[in-house]
Short mmCIF file of C-alpha atoms in Angstrom, two decimals:
data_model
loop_
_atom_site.label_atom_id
_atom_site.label_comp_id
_atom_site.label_asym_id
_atom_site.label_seq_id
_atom_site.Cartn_x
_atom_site.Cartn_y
_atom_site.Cartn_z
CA UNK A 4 84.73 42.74 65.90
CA UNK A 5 87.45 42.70 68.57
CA UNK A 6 85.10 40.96 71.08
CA UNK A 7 85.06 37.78 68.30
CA UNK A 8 88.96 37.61 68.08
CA UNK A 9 90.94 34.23 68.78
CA UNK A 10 91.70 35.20 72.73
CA UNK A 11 94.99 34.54 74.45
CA UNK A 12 95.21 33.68 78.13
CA UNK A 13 98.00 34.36 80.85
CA UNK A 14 97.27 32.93 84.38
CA UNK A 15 98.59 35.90 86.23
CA UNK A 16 95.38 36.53 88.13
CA UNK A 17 94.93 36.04 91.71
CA UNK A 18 93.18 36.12 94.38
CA UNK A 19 93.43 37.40 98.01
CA UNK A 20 90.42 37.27 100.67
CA UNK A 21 91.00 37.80 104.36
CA UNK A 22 88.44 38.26 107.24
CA UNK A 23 89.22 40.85 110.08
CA UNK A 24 87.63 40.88 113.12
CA UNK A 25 87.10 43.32 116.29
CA UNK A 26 85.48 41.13 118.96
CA UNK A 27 84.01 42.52 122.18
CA UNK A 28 82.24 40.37 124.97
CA UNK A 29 80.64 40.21 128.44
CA UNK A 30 79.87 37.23 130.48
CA UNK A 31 77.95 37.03 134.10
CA UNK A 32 77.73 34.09 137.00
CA UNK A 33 74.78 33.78 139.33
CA UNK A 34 74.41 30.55 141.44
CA UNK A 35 71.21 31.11 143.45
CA UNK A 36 71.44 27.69 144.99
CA UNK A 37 73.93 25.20 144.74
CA UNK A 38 71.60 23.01 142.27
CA UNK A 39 71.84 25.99 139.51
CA UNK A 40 74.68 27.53 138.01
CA UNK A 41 73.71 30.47 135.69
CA UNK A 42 75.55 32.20 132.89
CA UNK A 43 74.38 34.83 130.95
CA UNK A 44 76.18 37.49 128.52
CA UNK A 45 76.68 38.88 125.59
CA UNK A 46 79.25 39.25 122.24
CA UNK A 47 79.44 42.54 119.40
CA UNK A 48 81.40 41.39 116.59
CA UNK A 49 82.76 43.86 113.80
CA UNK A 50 83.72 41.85 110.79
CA UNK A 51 85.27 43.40 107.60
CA UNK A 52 85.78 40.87 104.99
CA UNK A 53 88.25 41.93 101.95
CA UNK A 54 88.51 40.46 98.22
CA UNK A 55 91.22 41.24 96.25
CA UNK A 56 92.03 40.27 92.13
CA UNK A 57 95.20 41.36 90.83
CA UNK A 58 96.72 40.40 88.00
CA UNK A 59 100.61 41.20 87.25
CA UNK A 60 100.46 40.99 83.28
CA UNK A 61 98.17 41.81 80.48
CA UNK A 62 95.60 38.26 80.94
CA UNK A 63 93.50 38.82 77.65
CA UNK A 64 94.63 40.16 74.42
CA UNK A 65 94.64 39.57 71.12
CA UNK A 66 96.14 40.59 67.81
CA UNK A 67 94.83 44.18 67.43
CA UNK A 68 94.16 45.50 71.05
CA UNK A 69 95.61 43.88 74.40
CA UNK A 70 93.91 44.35 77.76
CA UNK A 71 94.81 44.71 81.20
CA UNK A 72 92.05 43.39 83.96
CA UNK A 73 92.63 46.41 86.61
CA UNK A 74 92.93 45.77 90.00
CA UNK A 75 89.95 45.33 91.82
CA UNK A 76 89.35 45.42 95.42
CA UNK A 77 85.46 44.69 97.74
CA UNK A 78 85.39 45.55 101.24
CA UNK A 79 82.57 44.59 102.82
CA UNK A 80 81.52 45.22 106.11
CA UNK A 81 79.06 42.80 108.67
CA UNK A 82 78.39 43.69 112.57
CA UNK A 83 76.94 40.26 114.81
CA UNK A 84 75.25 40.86 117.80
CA UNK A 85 74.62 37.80 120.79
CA UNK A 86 72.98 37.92 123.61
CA UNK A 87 73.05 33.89 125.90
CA UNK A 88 71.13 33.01 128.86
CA UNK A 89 72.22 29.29 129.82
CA UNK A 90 71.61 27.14 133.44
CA UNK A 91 73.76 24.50 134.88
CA UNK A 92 71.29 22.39 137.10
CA UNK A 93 70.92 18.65 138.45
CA UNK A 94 67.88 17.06 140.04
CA UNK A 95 68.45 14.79 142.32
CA UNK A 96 72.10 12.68 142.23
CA UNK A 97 71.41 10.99 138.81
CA UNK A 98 70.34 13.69 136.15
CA UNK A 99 71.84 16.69 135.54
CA UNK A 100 71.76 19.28 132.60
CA UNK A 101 72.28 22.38 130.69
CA UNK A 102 69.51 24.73 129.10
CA UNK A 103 70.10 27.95 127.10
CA UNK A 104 69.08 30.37 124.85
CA UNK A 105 71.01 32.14 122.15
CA UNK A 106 69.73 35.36 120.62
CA UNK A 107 71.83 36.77 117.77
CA UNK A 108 71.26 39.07 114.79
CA UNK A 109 73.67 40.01 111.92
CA UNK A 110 73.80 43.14 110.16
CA UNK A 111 75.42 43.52 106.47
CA UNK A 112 74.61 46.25 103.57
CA UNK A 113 71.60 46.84 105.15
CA UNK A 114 70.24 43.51 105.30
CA UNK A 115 69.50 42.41 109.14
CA UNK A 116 68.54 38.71 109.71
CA UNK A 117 67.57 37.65 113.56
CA UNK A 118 67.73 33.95 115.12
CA UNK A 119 66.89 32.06 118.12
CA UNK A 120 68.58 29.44 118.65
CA UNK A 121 67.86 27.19 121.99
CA UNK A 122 70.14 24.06 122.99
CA UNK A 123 69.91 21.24 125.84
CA UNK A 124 72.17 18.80 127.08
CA UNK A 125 71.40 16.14 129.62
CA UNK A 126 73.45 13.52 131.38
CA UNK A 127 71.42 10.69 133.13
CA UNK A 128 73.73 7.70 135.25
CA UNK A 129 72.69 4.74 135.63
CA UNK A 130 75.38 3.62 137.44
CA UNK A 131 77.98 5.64 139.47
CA UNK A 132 80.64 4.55 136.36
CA UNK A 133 77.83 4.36 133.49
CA UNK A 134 75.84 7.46 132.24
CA UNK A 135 74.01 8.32 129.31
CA UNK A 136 74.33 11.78 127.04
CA UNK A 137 71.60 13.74 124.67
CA UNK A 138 72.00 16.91 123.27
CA UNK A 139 70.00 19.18 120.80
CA UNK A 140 71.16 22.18 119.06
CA UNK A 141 69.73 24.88 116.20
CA UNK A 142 72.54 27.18 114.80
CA UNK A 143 72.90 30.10 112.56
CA UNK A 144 75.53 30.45 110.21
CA UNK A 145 75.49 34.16 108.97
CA UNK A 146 79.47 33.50 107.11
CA UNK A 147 79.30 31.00 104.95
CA UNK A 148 82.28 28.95 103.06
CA UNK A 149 82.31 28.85 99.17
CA UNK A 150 84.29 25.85 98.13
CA UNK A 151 85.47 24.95 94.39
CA UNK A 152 84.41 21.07 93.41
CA UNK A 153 87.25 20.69 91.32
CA UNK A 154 90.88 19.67 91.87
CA UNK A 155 92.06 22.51 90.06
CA UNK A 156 91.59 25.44 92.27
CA UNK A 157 91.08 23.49 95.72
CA UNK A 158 90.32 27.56 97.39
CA UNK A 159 87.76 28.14 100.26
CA UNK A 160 86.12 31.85 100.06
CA UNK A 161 84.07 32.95 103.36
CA UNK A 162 81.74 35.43 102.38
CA UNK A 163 78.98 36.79 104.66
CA UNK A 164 75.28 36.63 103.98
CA UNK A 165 73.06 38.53 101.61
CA UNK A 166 69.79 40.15 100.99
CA UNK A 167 69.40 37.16 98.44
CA UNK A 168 71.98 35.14 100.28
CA UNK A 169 70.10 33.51 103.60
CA UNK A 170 72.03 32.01 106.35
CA UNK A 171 72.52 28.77 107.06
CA UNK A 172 70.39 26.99 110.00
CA UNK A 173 70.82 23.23 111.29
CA UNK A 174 69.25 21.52 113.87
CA UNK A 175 71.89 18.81 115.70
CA UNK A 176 70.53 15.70 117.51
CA UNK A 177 73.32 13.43 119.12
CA UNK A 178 73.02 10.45 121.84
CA UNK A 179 75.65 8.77 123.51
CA UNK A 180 76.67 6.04 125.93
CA UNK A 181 79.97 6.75 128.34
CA UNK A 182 81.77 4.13 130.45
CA UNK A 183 84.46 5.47 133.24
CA UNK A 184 86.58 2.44 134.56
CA UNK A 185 88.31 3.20 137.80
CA UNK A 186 89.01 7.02 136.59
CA UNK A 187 91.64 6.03 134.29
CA UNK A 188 89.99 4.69 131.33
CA UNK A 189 87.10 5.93 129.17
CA UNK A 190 85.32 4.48 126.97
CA UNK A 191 82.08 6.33 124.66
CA UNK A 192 79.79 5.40 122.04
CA UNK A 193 78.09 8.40 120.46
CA UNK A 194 75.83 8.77 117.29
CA UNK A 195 74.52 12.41 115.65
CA UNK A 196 72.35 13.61 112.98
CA UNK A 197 72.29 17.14 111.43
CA UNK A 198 69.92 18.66 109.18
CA UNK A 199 70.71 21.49 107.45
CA UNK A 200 68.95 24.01 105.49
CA UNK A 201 70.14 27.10 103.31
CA UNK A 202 73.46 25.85 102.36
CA UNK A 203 75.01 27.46 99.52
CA UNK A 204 77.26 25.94 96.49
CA UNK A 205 78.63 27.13 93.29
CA UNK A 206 76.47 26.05 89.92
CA UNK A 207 76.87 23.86 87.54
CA UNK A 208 80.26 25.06 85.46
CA UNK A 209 80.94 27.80 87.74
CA UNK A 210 83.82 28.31 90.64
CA UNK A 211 86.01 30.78 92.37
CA UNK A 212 88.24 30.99 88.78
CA UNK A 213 85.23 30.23 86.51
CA UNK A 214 86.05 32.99 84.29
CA UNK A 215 85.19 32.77 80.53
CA UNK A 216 87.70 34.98 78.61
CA UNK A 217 85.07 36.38 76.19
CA UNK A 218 82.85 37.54 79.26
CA UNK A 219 85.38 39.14 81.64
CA UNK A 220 87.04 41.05 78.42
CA UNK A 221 83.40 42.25 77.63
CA UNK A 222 83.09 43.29 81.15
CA UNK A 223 86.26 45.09 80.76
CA UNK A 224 85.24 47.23 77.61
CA UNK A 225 81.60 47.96 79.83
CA UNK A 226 83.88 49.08 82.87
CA UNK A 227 81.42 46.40 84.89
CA UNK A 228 84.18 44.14 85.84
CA UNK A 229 83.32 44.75 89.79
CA UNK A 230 79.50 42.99 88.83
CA UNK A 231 81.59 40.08 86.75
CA UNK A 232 83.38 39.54 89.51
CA UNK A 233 80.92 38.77 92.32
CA UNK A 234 80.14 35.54 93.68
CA UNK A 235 76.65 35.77 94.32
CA UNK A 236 75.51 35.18 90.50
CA UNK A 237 77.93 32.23 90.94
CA UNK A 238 76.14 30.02 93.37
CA UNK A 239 72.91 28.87 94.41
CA UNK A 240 71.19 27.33 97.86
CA UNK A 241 69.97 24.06 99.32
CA UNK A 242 69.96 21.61 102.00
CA UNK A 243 71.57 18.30 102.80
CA UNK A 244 72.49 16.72 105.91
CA UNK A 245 74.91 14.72 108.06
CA UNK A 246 75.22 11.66 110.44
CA UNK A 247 77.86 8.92 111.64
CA UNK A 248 78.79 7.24 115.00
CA UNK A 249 81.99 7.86 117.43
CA UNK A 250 83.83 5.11 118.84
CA UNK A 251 86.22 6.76 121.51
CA UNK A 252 88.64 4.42 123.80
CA UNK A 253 91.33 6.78 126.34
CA UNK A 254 93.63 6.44 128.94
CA UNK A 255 93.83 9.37 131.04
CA UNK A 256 96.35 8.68 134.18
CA UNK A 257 99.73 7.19 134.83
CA UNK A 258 102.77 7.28 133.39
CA UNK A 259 101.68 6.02 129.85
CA UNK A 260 98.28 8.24 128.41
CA UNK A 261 96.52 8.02 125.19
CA UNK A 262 93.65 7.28 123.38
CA UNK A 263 92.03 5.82 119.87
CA UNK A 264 89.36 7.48 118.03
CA UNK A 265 87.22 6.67 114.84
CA UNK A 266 84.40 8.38 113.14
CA UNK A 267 82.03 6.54 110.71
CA UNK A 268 80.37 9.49 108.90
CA UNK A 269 78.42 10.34 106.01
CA UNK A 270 77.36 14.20 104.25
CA UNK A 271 74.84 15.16 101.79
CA UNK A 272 73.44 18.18 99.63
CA UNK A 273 70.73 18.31 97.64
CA UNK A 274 70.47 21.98 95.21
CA UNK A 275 67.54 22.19 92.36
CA UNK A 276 70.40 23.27 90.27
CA UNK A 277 72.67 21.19 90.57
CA UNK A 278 72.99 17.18 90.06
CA UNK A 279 69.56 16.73 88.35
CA UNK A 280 68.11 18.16 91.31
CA UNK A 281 69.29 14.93 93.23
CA UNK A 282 71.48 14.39 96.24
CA UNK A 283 75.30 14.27 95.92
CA UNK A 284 78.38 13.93 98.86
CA UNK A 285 79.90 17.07 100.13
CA UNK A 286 82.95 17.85 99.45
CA UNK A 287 84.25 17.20 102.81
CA UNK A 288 82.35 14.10 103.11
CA UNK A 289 84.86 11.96 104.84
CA UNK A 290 83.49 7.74 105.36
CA UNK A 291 86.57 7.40 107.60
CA UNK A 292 88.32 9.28 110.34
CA UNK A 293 90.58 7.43 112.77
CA UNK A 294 93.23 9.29 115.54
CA UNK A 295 95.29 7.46 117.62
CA UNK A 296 97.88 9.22 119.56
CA UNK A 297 100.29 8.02 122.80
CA UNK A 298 102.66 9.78 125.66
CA UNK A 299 104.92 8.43 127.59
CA UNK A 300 106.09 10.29 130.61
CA UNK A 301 109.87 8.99 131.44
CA UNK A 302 110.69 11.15 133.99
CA UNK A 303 110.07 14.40 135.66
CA UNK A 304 112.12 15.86 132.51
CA UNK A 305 111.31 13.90 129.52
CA UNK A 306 108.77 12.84 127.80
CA UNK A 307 107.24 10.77 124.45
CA UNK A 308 104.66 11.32 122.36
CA UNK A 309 103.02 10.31 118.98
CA UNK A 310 100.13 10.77 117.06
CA UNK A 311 98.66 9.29 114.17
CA UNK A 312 95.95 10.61 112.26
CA UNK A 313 93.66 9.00 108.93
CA UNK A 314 90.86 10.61 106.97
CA UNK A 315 89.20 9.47 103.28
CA UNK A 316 90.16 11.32 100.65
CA UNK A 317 87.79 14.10 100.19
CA UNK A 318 85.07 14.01 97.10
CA UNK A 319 85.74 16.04 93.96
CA UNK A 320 83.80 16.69 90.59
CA UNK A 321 86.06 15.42 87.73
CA UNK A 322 85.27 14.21 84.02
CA UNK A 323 85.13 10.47 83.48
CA UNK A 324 85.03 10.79 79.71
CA UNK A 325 85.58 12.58 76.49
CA UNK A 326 83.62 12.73 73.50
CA UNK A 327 84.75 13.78 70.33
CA UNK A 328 82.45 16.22 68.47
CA UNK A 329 81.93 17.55 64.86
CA UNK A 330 84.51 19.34 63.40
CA UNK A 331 82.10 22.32 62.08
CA UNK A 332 81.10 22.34 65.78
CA UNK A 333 81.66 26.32 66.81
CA UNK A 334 81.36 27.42 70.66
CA UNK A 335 78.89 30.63 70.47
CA UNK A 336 80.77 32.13 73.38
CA UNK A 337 84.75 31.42 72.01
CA UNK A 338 84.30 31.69 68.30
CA UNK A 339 86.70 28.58 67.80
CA UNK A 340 86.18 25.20 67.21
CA UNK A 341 85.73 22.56 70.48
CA UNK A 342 87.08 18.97 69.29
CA UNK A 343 86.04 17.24 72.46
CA UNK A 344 83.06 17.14 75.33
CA UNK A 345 83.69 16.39 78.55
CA UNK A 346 81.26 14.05 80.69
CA UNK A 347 80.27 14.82 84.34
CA UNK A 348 78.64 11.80 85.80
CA UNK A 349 76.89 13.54 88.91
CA UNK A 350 78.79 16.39 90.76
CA UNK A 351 81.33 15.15 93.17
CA UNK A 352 81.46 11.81 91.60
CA UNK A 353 85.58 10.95 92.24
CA UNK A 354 87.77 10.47 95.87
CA UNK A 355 90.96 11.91 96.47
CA UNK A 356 93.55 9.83 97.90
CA UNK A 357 93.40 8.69 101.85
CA UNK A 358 95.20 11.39 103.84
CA UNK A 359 97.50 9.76 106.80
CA UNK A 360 100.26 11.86 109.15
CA UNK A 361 102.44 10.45 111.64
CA UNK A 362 103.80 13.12 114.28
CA UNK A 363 106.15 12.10 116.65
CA UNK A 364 107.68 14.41 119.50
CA UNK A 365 110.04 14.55 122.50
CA UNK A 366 109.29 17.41 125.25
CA UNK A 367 112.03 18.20 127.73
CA UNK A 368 110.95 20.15 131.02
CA UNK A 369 112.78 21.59 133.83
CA UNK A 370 112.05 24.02 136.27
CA UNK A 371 114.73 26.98 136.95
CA UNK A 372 116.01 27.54 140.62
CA UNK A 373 116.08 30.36 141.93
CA UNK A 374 119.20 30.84 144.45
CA UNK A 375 119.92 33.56 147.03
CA UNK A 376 123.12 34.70 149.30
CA UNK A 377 122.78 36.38 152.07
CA UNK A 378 125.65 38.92 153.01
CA UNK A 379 126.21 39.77 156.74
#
């Protein structure tokens, strides 16, 4: 049986996915009275996203009949419609604020989803330097990002929703305190939670290049690699959530500017297939985020700047031990012996390094006269 043969692998297969987009939009003013500022309008996006395997050489064979995976190519098309009614008001000196309403639908192999999705911000001072900030939000998310848990293949796929596929809502709550001193320096305080519901992530033991060799050279044989292929068998959906505080502290006149910035965050998910069912960190979860950056205006010419930017390393799924396992032991799928077992404590249970960049740049400015002569 040629589907039972020892299989040989070449990584020569890759990957290419690429979203274009034909945007188209229309946005109105109307100020009735000075107290309200209204905006309303509209957006028509076209989206075509593109996935693209290739492979250069033969990437299964074995002794009696070698196969080469054929190119293959999905082109998928999604059209998002918006329509945004919004008000800019203030009562009174002390309160102002911003109301709207979002109305969008998106439209993909003929699957249509719809959404409302109303926001308010308010500002309240208490003082003519102190003020206080709330916001609310709810958001659709009809493209969603795919991301691969292991350090591997560290590749991002956007793919658009599905008939199965739902898109991803979230309801944001933040509140904040904001101090202006003397117009120059500004100081903030701001905390925010965000629940989210619908989120999508690849399954246990799959990812973008989870591809067992057995399977795919089946497919092959069946001419249903374009079905092996898909994502949508790959992943599943959930919900998780995110919160954290931001410290902000900037200077915003004279002839030195700058400012210093940290985030104290944490992110969750929570799949029934995945992890035991039980909540894990997102990849991106990040504890720490700091920015600091500086300028320093010389002169009218020349000028100084740096910036300096932190982040925790980012959480990825790796094995923490090996086991060693019979040597009769025979993998249903390979046909060959598997000496060892790898142990996965909980998904996304290791950090990456701390990621840290220091930029630091010189901009040089002049302004080119213009000069005239006159002939008489």
């Amino acid at each position: 049986d040629s589907l039972s043969a020892p299989i040989k692998q070449k990584a020569d297969l890759y990957l290419r996915t690429q979203i274009n987009d034909l945007n188209a939009n229309f946005n109105f003013e109307y100020t009735p009275i000075q107290q309200h500022q209204i905006k309303f309008g509209g957006n028509y996006i076209w989206h075509t996203f593109v996935q693209k395997y290739e492979c250069e050489q033969n990437m299964i064979s074995n002794d009696e009949m070698p196969i080469e995976i054929p190119a293959f190519e999905d082109n998928t098309i999604g059209h998002e419609v918006s329509l945004y009614i919004e008000d800019n008001f203030t009562i009174g000196h002390f309160f102002k604020a911003n109301a709207g309403l979002r109305y969008s639908t998106f439209f993909v192999n003929e699957t249509n989803y719809h959404s409302l999705e109303p926001r308010l911000s308010t500002r309240f001072l208490i003082t003519s330097d102190l003020s206080i900030k709330a916001s609310y939000s709810r958001m659709s998310q009809y493209i969603l990002m795919l991301t691969s848990n292991n350090m591997s293949f560290p590749t991002d796929l956007w793919v658009p929703v599905t008939d199965s596929i739902k898109p991803m809502k979230s309801n944001q709550f933040s509140l904040g305190v904001y101090y202006d001193l003397k117009k120059t320096y500004n100081f903030s305080v701001e905390g925010y939670c965000k629940l989210m519901k619908n989120a999508i992530e690849y399954k246990d033991g799959e990812s973008l290049f989870a591809i067992d060799n057995s399977r795919i050279k089946e497919a092959i044989l069946n001419g249903t690699l374009d079905q092996f292929l898909q994502w949508e068998d790959k992943v599943t959906t959930g919900k998780g959530y995110s919160y954290g505080v931001e410290f902000l502290a900037q200077k915003t006149k004279g002839k030195f500017t700058g400012l210093i910035g940290y985030t104290l965050s944490w992110s969750k998910r929570k799949f029934d297939e995945i992890n035991n069912g039980d909540y894990f960190y997102a990849r991106y979860d990040g504890r720490h985020n700091i920015n600091i950056s500086a300028s320093y205006k010389i002169n009218k010419i020349i000028d100084l700047s740096a910036a300096w930017i932190f982040s925790s390393g980012n959480a990825v799924t790796l094995s923490t031990q090996v086991y060693n396992t019979p040597e009769d032991f025979i993998d249903e799928k390979n046909q060959m012996a598997t000496p060892t077992v790898k142990y996965v404590s909980s998904r996304n249970n290791y950090r990456l390094p701390n990621y840290h960049r220091l930029d630091i740049g010189a901009n040089f400015t002049w302004e080119k006269k213009r000069f005239s002569h006159i002939l008489n």
